[in-house]
mmCIF file of C-alpha atoms and ligand atoms in Angstrom:
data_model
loop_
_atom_site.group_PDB
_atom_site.id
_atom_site.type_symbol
_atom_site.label_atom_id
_atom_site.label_comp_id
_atom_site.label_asym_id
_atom_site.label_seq_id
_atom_site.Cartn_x
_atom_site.Cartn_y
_atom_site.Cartn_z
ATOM 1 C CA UNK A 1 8.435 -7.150 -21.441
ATOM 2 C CA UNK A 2 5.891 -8.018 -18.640
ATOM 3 C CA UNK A 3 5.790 -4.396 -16.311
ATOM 4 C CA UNK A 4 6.221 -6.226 -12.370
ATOM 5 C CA UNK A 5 3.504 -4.759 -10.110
ATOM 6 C CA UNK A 6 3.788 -5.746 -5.957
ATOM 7 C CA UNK A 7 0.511 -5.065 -4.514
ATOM 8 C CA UNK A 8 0.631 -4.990 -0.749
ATOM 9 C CA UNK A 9 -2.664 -5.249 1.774
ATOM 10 C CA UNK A 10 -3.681 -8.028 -1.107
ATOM 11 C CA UNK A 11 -6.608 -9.299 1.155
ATOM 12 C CA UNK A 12 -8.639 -6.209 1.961
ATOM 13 C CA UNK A 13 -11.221 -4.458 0.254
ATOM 14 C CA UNK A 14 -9.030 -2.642 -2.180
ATOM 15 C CA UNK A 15 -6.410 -5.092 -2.827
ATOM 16 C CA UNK A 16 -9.099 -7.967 -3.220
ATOM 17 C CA UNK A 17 -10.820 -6.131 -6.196
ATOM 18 C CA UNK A 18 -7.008 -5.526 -7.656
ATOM 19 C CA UNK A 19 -6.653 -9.313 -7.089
ATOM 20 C CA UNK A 20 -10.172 -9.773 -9.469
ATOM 21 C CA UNK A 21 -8.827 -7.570 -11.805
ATOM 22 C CA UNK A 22 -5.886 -8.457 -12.617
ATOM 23 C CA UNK A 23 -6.487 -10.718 -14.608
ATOM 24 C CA UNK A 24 -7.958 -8.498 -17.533
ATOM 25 C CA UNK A 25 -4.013 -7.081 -17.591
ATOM 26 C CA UNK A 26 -1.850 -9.360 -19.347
ATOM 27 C CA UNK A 27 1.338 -6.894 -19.737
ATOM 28 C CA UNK A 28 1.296 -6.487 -16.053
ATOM 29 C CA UNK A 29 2.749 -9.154 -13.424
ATOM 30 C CA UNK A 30 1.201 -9.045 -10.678
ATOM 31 C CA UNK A 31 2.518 -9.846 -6.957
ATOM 32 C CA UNK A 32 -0.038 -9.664 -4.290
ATOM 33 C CA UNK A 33 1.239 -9.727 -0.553
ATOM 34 C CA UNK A 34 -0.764 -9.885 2.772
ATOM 35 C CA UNK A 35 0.454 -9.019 6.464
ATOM 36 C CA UNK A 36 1.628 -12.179 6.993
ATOM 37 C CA UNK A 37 4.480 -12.215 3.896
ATOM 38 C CA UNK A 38 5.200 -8.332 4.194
ATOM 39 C CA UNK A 39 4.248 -6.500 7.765
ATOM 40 C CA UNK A 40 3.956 -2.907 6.909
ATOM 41 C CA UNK A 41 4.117 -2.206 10.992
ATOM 42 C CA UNK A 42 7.965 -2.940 10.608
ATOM 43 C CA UNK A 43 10.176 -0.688 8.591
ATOM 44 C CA UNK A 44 13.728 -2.263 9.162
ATOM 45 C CA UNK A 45 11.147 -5.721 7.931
ATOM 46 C CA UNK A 46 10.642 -4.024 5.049
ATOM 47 C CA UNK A 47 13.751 -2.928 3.861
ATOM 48 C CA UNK A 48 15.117 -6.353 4.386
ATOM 49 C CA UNK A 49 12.162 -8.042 2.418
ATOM 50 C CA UNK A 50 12.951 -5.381 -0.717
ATOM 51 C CA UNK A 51 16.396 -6.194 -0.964
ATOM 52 C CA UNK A 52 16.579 -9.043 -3.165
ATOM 53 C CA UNK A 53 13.150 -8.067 -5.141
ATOM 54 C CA UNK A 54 12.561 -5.183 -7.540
ATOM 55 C CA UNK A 55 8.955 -4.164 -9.192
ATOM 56 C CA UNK A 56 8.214 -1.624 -11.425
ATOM 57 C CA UNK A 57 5.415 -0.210 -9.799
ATOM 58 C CA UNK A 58 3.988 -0.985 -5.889
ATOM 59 C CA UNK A 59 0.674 0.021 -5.440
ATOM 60 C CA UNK A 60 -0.172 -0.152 -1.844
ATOM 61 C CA UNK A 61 -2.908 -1.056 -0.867
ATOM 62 C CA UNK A 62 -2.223 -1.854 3.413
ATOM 63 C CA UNK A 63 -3.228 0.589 5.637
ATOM 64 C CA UNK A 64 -4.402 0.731 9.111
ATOM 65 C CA UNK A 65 -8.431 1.883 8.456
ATOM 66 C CA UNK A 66 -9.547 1.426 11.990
ATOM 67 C CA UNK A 67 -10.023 4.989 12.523
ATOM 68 C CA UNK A 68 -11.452 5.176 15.783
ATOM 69 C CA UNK A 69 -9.029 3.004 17.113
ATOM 70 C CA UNK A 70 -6.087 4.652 15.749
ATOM 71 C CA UNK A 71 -6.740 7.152 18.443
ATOM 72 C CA UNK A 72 -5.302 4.558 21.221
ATOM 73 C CA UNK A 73 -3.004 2.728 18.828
ATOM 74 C CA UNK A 74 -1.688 5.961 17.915
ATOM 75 C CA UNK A 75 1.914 4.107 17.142
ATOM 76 C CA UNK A 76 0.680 1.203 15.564
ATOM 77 C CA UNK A 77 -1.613 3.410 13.288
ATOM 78 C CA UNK A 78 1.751 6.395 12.326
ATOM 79 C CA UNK A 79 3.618 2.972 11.670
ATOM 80 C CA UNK A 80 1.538 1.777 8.954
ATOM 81 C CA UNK A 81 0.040 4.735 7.291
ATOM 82 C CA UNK A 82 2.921 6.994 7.729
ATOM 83 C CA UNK A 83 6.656 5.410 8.296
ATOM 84 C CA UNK A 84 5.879 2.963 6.108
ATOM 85 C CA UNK A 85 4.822 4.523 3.495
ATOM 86 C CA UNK A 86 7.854 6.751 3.370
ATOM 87 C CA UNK A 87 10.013 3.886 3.825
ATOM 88 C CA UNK A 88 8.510 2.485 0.627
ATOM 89 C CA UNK A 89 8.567 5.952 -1.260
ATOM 90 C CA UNK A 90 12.499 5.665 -0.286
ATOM 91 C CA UNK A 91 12.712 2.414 -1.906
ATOM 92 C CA UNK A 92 10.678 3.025 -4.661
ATOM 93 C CA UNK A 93 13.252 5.877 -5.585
ATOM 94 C CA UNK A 94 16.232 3.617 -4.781
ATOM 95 C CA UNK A 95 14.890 1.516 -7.241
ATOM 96 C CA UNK A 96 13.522 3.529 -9.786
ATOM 97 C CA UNK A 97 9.754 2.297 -9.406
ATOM 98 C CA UNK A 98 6.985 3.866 -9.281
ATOM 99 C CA UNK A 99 4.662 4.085 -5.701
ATOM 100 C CA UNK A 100 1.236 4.535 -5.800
ATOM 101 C CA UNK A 101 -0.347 4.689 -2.734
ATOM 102 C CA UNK A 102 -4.489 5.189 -2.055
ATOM 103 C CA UNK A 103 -5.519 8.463 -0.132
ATOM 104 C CA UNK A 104 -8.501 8.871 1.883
ATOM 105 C CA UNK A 105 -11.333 11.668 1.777
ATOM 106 C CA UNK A 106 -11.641 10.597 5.663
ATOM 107 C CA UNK A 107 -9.532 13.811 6.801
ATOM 108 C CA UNK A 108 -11.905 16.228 4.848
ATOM 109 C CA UNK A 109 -14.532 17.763 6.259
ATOM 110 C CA UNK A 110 -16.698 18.116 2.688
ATOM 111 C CA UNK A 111 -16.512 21.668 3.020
ATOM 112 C CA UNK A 112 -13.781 22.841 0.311
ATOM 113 C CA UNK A 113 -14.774 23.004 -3.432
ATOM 114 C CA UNK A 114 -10.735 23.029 -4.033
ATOM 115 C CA UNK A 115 -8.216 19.899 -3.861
HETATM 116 N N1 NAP B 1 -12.387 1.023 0.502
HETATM 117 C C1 NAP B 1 -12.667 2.261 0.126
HETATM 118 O O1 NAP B 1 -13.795 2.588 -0.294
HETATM 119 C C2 NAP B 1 -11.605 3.335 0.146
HETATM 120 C C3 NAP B 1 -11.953 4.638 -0.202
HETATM 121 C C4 NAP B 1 -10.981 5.628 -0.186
HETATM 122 C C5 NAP B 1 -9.699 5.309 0.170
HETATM 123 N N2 NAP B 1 -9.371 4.052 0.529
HETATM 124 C C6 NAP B 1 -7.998 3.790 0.917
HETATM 125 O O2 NAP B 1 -7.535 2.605 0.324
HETATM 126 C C7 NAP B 1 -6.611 1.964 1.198
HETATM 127 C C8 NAP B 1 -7.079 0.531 1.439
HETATM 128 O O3 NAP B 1 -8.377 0.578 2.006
HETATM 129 P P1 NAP B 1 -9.302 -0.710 2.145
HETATM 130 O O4 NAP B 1 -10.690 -0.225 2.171
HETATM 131 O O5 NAP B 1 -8.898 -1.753 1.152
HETATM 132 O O6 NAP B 1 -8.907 -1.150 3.623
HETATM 133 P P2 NAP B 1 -9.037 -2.586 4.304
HETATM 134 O O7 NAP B 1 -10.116 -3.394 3.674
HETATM 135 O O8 NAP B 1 -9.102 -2.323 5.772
HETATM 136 O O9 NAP B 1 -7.665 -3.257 3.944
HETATM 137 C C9 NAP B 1 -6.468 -2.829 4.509
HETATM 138 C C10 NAP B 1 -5.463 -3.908 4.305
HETATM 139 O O10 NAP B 1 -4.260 -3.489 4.942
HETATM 140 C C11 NAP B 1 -3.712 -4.617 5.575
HETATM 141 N N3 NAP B 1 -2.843 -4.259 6.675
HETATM 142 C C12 NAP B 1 -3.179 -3.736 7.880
HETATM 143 N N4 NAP B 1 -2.097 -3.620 8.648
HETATM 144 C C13 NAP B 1 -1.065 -4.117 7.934
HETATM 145 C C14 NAP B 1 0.310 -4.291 8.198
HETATM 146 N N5 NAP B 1 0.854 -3.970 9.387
HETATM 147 N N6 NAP B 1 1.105 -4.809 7.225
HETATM 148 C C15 NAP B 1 0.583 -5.169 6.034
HETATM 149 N N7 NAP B 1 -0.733 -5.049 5.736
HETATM 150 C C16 NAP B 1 -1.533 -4.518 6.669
HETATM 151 C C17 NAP B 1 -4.896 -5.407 6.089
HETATM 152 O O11 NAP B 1 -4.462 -6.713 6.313
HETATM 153 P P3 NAP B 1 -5.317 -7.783 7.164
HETATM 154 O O12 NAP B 1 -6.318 -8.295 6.175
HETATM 155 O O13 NAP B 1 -4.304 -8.783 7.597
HETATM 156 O O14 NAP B 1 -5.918 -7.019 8.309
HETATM 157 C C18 NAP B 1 -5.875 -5.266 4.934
HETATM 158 O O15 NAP B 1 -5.691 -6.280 3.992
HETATM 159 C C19 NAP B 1 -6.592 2.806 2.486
HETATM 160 O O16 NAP B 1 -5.471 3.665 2.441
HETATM 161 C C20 NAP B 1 -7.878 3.590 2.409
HETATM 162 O O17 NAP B 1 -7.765 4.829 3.077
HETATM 163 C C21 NAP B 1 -10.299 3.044 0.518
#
């Protein structure tokens, strides 16, 4: 059986080369959402929009990655990086899938030679 895969932020740099790849993975089914069909900034949004769908694994791929301006849209930026990605961990586990969701090296200074 085909594994479902939902992967969110579909247009931006990540989720486009997901989008190019996908097609070299038969087994998997891909879903790719934008913004515009699934707004991270809205966790109550997001619980609605999971409740009739199910995938085996969601990698997401929307984040907010203006970083300078995440210092004034301080709200905006907790929304999407943080509340919603524990809203989707929470689903993930309701549903038995599996979340992968991309890091950043930007909070590192480049000084550690340790994870
Ligand atoms: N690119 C890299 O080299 C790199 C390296 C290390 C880690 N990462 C990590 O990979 C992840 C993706 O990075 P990226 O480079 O692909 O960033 P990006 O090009 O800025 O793409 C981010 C995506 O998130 C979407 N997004 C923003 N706000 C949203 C919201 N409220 N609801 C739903 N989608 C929303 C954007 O949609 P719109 O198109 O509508 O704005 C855009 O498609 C980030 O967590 C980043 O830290 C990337």
């Amino acid at each position: 059986m085909l594994k479902s895969v939902l992967v969110t932020g579909a247009n931006g740099q990540l989720g486009s080369e997901l989008q190019q790849l996908a097609p070299l993975h038969p087994k998997l089914s891909f879903t790719f959402v934008t913004r515009t069909e699934l707004d991270l900034s809205d966790s109550n949004a997001i619980n609605i929009w999971f409740t009739d769908k199910h995938f085996d694994v969601i990698i997401n791929c929307a984040a907010y990655t203006a970083v300078d301006k995440a210092e004034t849209e301080v709200d905006l930026a907790n929304a999407i990086n943080g509340t919603a990605v524990a809203t989707l961990a929470t689903i993930a586990k309701a549903q038995h899938s599996s979340l992968i969701h991309i890091s950043t090296d930007y909070v590192f200074a480049g000084q550690h030679y340790r994870p």
